[in-house]
């Protein structure tokens, strides 16, 4: 099991890639701009001729998932993953119980620290399975649905 989930989709566009990129540019705020009201556009990101990297424009959870895509003619490939900033924060959260267990082990010995193994493992599992996995599934599905509304795609999971 990987720590951070990713999804890869092979897509088929309803229109050609140039029209899809053009429509996507209309609904995307550039990553380089500083704007006070992000909610006027659906996505924030970078769009090139045939490639793009997008995040939802929602302030709290929008930057959790990043959608990277490459479009050619009527076909394309999408890769959805967790952004680097959130990966760093989540790794730190995963390391907190481990560091606490090691400190307890060094100060109290193994016999007195054995009771901390179960809570440490449970914290890591709950963080990974509940917060990371379900959060990723919900936010990535939301982002892919918005992308589907804009450019019209048919998806196949790889």
XYZ file of N, CA and C in Angstrom:
474
model
N 0.845 -1.170 0.000
C 0.000 0.000 0.000
C 0.893 1.235 0.000
N 0.617 2.125 -0.949
C 1.357 3.378 -1.013
C 0.802 4.336 0.038
N 1.655 5.242 0.493
C 1.206 6.224 1.478
C 0.228 7.200 0.838
N 0.547 7.676 -0.350
C -0.282 8.665 -1.020
C -0.883 8.059 -2.280
N -2.216 8.072 -2.371
C -2.866 7.468 -3.537
C -2.739 8.339 -4.783
N -2.763 7.699 -5.929
C -2.808 8.375 -7.223
C -3.788 7.619 -8.116
N -4.326 8.312 -9.087
C -5.208 7.690 -10.076
C -4.732 8.104 -11.457
N -4.782 7.173 -12.388
C -4.459 7.458 -13.777
C -5.657 7.060 -14.625
N -6.078 7.962 -15.493
C -7.232 7.723 -16.353
C -6.840 7.972 -17.798
N -7.283 7.098 -18.668
C -7.183 7.313 -20.102
C -8.525 7.907 -20.526
N -8.492 9.025 -21.239
C -9.731 9.719 -21.554
C -9.923 9.852 -23.058
N -11.176 10.009 -23.431
C -11.557 10.310 -24.803
C -12.356 11.599 -24.771
N -11.963 12.558 -25.585
C -12.630 13.849 -25.625
C -13.806 13.833 -26.596
N -14.833 14.598 -26.272
C -15.972 14.746 -27.174
C -15.584 15.656 -28.343
N -14.828 16.727 -28.033
C -14.333 17.631 -29.070
C -12.846 17.353 -29.277
N -12.195 18.142 -30.135
C -10.759 17.972 -30.321
C -9.998 18.642 -29.168
N -8.736 18.366 -29.070
C -7.942 18.843 -27.931
C -7.773 20.357 -27.930
N -7.696 20.988 -29.083
C -7.526 22.442 -29.141
C -8.752 23.150 -28.567
N -9.932 22.667 -28.896
C -11.165 23.261 -28.355
C -11.279 23.011 -26.859
N -10.871 21.835 -26.424
C -10.924 21.503 -24.997
C -9.954 22.376 -24.203
N -8.753 22.571 -24.711
C -7.759 23.422 -24.033
C -8.251 24.868 -23.992
N -8.845 25.330 -25.079
C -9.378 26.690 -25.126
C -10.483 26.881 -24.094
N -11.371 25.934 -23.996
C -12.466 26.010 -23.017
C -11.924 25.922 -21.594
N -10.903 25.126 -21.398
C -10.288 24.977 -20.080
C -9.579 26.265 -19.661
N -8.970 26.952 -20.603
C -8.298 28.214 -20.295
C -9.287 29.285 -19.853
N -10.507 29.249 -20.382
C -11.523 30.217 -19.983
C -11.949 30.033 -18.530
N -11.922 28.799 -18.050
C -12.407 28.490 -16.703
C -11.278 28.342 -15.683
N -10.040 28.676 -16.084
C -8.887 28.476 -15.208
C -8.177 29.783 -14.937
N -7.881 30.013 -13.691
C -7.097 31.162 -13.260
C -5.629 30.764 -13.293
N -4.789 31.610 -13.837
C -3.371 31.295 -13.939
C -2.736 31.183 -12.561
N -1.806 30.269 -12.420
C -1.081 30.058 -11.166
C -0.220 31.265 -10.800
N 0.181 32.036 -11.801
C 1.088 33.161 -11.584
C 0.382 34.413 -11.059
N -0.920 34.484 -11.191
C -1.655 35.672 -10.775
C -1.979 35.622 -9.287
N -2.068 36.799 -8.685
C -2.543 36.904 -7.315
C -3.909 37.570 -7.337
N -4.917 36.823 -6.934
C -6.285 37.313 -6.968
C -6.918 37.066 -5.611
N -7.681 38.048 -5.126
C -8.314 37.917 -3.816
C -9.501 36.957 -3.847
N -10.259 36.930 -4.923
C -11.430 36.066 -5.012
C -11.158 34.936 -5.987
N -10.748 33.790 -5.465
C -10.409 32.641 -6.292
C -11.644 31.936 -6.836
N -12.783 32.136 -6.219
C -13.962 31.350 -6.560
C -14.628 31.764 -7.867
N -14.125 32.787 -8.554
C -14.713 33.182 -9.834
C -14.381 32.180 -10.935
N -13.269 31.483 -10.811
C -12.883 30.459 -11.770
C -12.995 29.088 -11.095
N -13.148 28.050 -11.886
C -13.294 26.702 -11.328
C -11.941 26.129 -10.929
N -10.912 26.368 -11.747
C -9.589 25.801 -11.509
C -8.538 26.896 -11.378
N -7.427 26.524 -10.770
C -6.220 27.346 -10.740
C -5.107 26.445 -11.264
N -4.285 26.959 -12.164
C -3.223 26.108 -12.662
C -2.503 26.651 -13.868
N -1.762 25.757 -14.505
C -0.975 26.092 -15.689
C -1.494 25.275 -16.857
N -1.654 25.937 -17.988
C -2.119 25.256 -19.195
C -1.172 25.612 -20.326
N -0.593 24.600 -20.966
C 0.245 24.786 -22.145
C -0.549 24.373 -23.378
N 0.141 24.114 -24.470
C -0.538 23.747 -25.718
C -1.355 22.467 -25.577
N -0.764 21.440 -25.015
C -1.483 20.165 -24.899
C -1.423 19.579 -23.491
N -0.756 20.255 -22.567
C -0.627 19.756 -21.206
C -1.190 20.762 -20.213
N -1.641 20.253 -19.082
C -2.150 21.141 -18.045
C -1.913 20.523 -16.664
N -1.896 21.398 -15.670
C -1.782 21.006 -14.269
C -2.744 21.900 -13.493
N -3.808 21.298 -12.947
C -4.901 22.062 -12.361
C -5.176 21.661 -10.920
N -5.662 22.641 -10.144
C -6.185 22.411 -8.799
C -7.532 23.102 -8.735
N -8.426 22.603 -7.894
C -9.704 23.284 -7.697
C -9.465 24.630 -7.033
N -10.327 25.587 -7.289
C -10.118 26.928 -6.748
C -10.736 27.115 -5.366
N -11.218 26.075 -4.745
C -11.761 26.178 -3.396
C -10.625 26.412 -2.414
N -10.819 27.353 -1.481
C -9.722 27.795 -0.617
C -9.207 26.730 0.328
N -10.068 25.985 0.983
C -9.615 25.060 2.018
C -9.090 23.754 1.432
N -9.880 23.104 0.612
C -9.503 21.773 0.144
C -9.130 21.719 -1.334
N -9.204 22.812 -2.040
C -8.976 22.802 -3.480
C -7.578 22.412 -3.892
N -6.597 22.774 -3.084
C -5.207 22.481 -3.441
C -4.769 21.092 -2.989
N -5.651 20.303 -2.416
C -5.281 18.972 -1.936
C -4.903 18.060 -3.095
N -5.696 18.070 -4.152
C -5.440 17.222 -5.320
C -4.990 18.065 -6.506
N -4.099 17.498 -7.277
C -3.654 18.135 -8.507
C -3.979 17.180 -9.665
N -4.522 17.759 -10.734
C -4.863 16.980 -11.924
C -3.885 17.367 -13.018
N -3.073 16.411 -13.451
C -2.133 16.637 -14.546
C -2.667 15.893 -15.758
N -2.674 16.573 -16.885
C -3.209 15.946 -18.074
C -2.438 16.273 -19.321
N -2.557 15.393 -20.285
C -1.947 15.592 -21.593
C -2.978 15.170 -22.624
N -3.296 16.090 -23.534
C -4.309 15.837 -24.552
C -3.674 15.805 -25.932
N -4.073 14.822 -26.731
C -3.628 14.700 -28.118
C -4.821 14.275 -28.955
N -5.157 15.074 -29.951
C -6.319 14.844 -30.812
C -7.573 14.675 -29.955
N -8.162 13.507 -29.953
C -9.356 13.276 -29.131
C -9.073 12.364 -27.947
N -7.820 12.066 -27.705
C -7.445 11.197 -26.593
C -6.582 11.961 -25.606
N -6.475 11.419 -24.415
C -5.645 12.060 -23.417
C -5.380 11.152 -22.245
N -4.550 11.635 -21.362
C -4.181 10.897 -20.162
C -4.239 11.852 -18.980
N -4.941 11.454 -17.924
C -5.045 12.254 -16.708
C -4.392 11.508 -15.558
N -3.665 12.253 -14.742
C -3.084 11.686 -13.532
C -3.488 12.589 -12.366
N -4.130 11.998 -11.379
C -4.600 12.743 -10.215
C -3.780 12.301 -9.021
N -3.240 13.277 -8.299
C -2.428 12.972 -7.126
C -2.572 14.057 -6.075
N -1.875 13.875 -4.979
C -1.882 14.848 -3.884
C -0.714 15.806 -4.104
N -0.943 17.100 -3.854
C 0.099 18.096 -4.070
C 1.237 17.933 -3.066
N 2.398 18.472 -3.416
C 3.598 18.333 -2.585
C 3.422 18.972 -1.210
N 2.768 20.127 -1.151
C 2.588 20.804 0.139
C 1.804 19.937 1.115
N 0.727 19.331 0.643
C -0.066 18.467 1.502
C 0.675 17.183 1.841
N 1.502 16.683 0.926
C 2.293 15.486 1.228
C 3.250 15.753 2.386
N 3.881 16.917 2.385
C 4.804 17.265 3.464
C 4.076 17.345 4.792
N 2.920 18.012 4.812
C 2.142 18.136 6.046
C 1.683 16.762 6.533
N 1.230 15.922 5.631
C 0.743 14.600 6.018
C 1.872 13.693 6.493
N 3.053 13.804 5.908
C 4.196 13.020 6.389
C 4.572 13.442 7.802
N 4.539 14.743 8.052
C 4.827 15.230 9.415
C 3.792 14.686 10.393
N 2.518 14.695 10.002
C 1.478 14.140 10.870
C 1.661 12.644 11.098
N 2.119 11.934 10.079
C 2.368 10.503 10.239
C 3.571 10.221 11.128
N 4.534 11.137 11.139
C 5.739 10.921 11.935
C 5.567 11.260 13.415
N 4.596 12.117 13.749
C 4.396 12.502 15.151
C 4.208 11.311 16.088
N 3.306 10.375 15.824
C 3.158 9.261 16.767
C 4.386 8.360 16.807
N 5.073 8.229 15.689
C 6.278 7.397 15.678
C 7.388 8.018 16.527
N 7.560 9.328 16.402
C 8.565 10.024 17.207
C 8.200 9.934 18.689
N 6.922 10.099 19.007
C 6.471 9.977 20.396
C 6.712 8.593 20.949
N 6.474 7.564 20.133
C 6.712 6.197 20.582
C 8.198 5.950 20.813
N 9.048 6.433 19.923
C 10.502 6.251 20.084
C 11.000 6.983 21.325
N 10.505 8.198 21.556
C 10.905 8.939 22.755
C 10.454 8.207 24.010
N 9.236 7.693 24.006
C 8.742 6.919 25.146
C 9.562 5.652 25.336
N 9.935 5.034 24.254
C 10.743 3.816 24.313
C 12.113 4.100 24.927
N 12.720 5.228 24.530
C 14.042 5.567 25.052
C 14.003 6.001 26.517
N 12.957 6.690 26.926
C 12.898 7.182 28.310
C 12.324 6.158 29.280
N 11.342 5.375 28.860
C 10.679 4.450 29.784
C 11.060 2.993 29.590
N 11.728 2.677 28.535
C 12.075 1.286 28.263
C 10.957 0.601 27.500
N 11.257 -0.581 26.977
C 10.295 -1.301 26.139
C 9.104 -1.798 26.938
N 9.340 -2.246 28.150
C 8.270 -2.837 28.956
C 7.152 -1.826 29.245
N 7.500 -0.585 29.546
C 6.500 0.433 29.849
C 5.927 1.089 28.592
N 6.595 0.952 27.465
C 6.136 1.591 26.225
C 5.295 0.670 25.350
N 5.172 -0.593 25.718
C 4.434 -1.549 24.891
C 2.970 -1.165 24.738
N 2.411 -0.477 25.724
C 1.005 -0.090 25.650
C 0.753 1.028 24.633
N 1.796 1.669 24.135
C 1.640 2.733 23.145
C 1.673 2.231 21.695
N 1.971 0.953 21.498
C 2.058 0.418 20.138
C 0.693 0.471 19.449
N -0.343 -0.002 20.124
C -1.678 -0.031 19.522
C -2.187 1.366 19.162
N -2.141 2.365 20.088
C -2.604 3.701 19.696
C -1.781 4.317 18.561
N -0.486 4.036 18.521
C 0.361 4.557 17.452
C -0.054 3.983 16.105
N -0.239 2.677 16.051
C -0.649 2.025 14.807
C -2.049 2.474 14.393
N -2.953 2.593 15.346
C -4.315 3.031 15.031
C -4.337 4.469 14.491
N -3.527 5.352 15.072
C -3.469 6.729 14.579
C -2.993 6.769 13.140
N -1.961 6.003 12.842
C -1.413 5.977 11.486
C -2.431 5.397 10.504
N -3.094 4.302 10.883
C -4.090 3.698 9.997
C -5.293 4.607 9.765
N -5.781 5.239 10.824
C -6.925 6.134 10.671
C -6.542 7.329 9.809
N -5.376 7.894 10.024
C -4.943 9.032 9.208
C -4.818 8.626 7.749
N -4.212 7.479 7.504
C -4.000 7.032 6.122
C -5.309 6.643 5.446
N -6.093 5.783 6.098
C -7.276 5.248 5.442
C -8.450 6.214 5.435
N -8.651 6.930 6.519
C -9.823 7.796 6.588
C -9.533 9.147 5.966
N -8.562 9.856 6.496
C -8.352 11.223 6.045
C -7.701 11.289 4.665
N -6.636 10.552 4.459
C -5.932 10.658 3.179
C -6.734 9.981 2.063
N -7.129 8.730 2.255
C -7.798 7.977 1.191
C -9.176 8.548 0.860
N -10.027 8.714 1.857
C -11.371 9.219 1.581
C -11.342 10.669 1.132
N -10.473 11.473 1.722
C -10.332 12.858 1.274
C -9.898 12.924 -0.173
N -8.935 12.092 -0.534
C -8.457 12.045 -1.914
C -9.567 11.608 -2.860
N -10.305 10.578 -2.495
C -11.375 10.084 -3.364
C -12.443 11.140 -3.597
N -12.866 11.816 -2.529
C -13.935 12.802 -2.652
C -13.476 14.007 -3.463
N -12.299 14.541 -3.135
C -11.827 15.758 -3.810
C -11.437 15.471 -5.258
N -10.810 14.321 -5.516
C -10.443 14.006 -6.901
C -11.682 13.759 -7.755
N -12.688 13.123 -7.186
C -13.929 12.898 -7.932
C -14.600 14.235 -8.252
N -14.593 15.146 -7.294
C -15.157 16.476 -7.512
C -14.407 17.202 -8.630
N -13.081 17.162 -8.592
C -12.269 17.808 -9.629
C -12.480 17.204 -11.004
N -12.560 15.868 -11.071
C -12.780 15.219 -12.362
C -14.181 15.502 -12.901
N -15.163 15.605 -12.013
C -16.514 15.964 -12.462
C -16.548 17.375 -13.041
N -15.857 18.308 -12.384
C -15.794 19.689 -12.898
C -15.078 19.715 -14.243
N -13.997 18.945 -14.364
C -13.268 18.871 -15.628
C -14.153 18.280 -16.723
N -14.938 17.287 -16.373
C -15.862 16.678 -17.327
C -16.919 17.675 -17.781
N -17.404 18.524 -16.874
C -18.388 19.544 -17.247
C -17.807 20.544 -18.248
N -16.528 20.855 -18.096
C -15.918 21.872 -18.948
C -15.537 21.323 -20.316
N -14.797 20.212 -20.352
C -14.264 19.753 -21.639
C -14.965 18.509 -22.181
N -15.807 17.865 -21.399
C -16.527 16.685 -21.883
C -15.618 15.529 -22.164
N -15.480 14.641 -21.188
C -14.567 13.519 -21.325
C -15.267 12.201 -21.016
N -14.775 11.159 -21.621
C -15.144 9.796 -21.273
C -13.919 9.153 -20.668
N -14.067 8.578 -19.473
C -12.889 8.079 -18.758
C -12.851 6.563 -18.668
N -11.628 6.065 -18.708
C -11.339 4.662 -18.431
C -10.217 4.655 -17.412
N -10.412 3.943 -16.310
C -9.370 3.895 -15.286
C -8.278 2.932 -15.745
N -7.037 3.381 -15.587
C -5.899 2.531 -15.960
C -5.398 1.769 -14.779
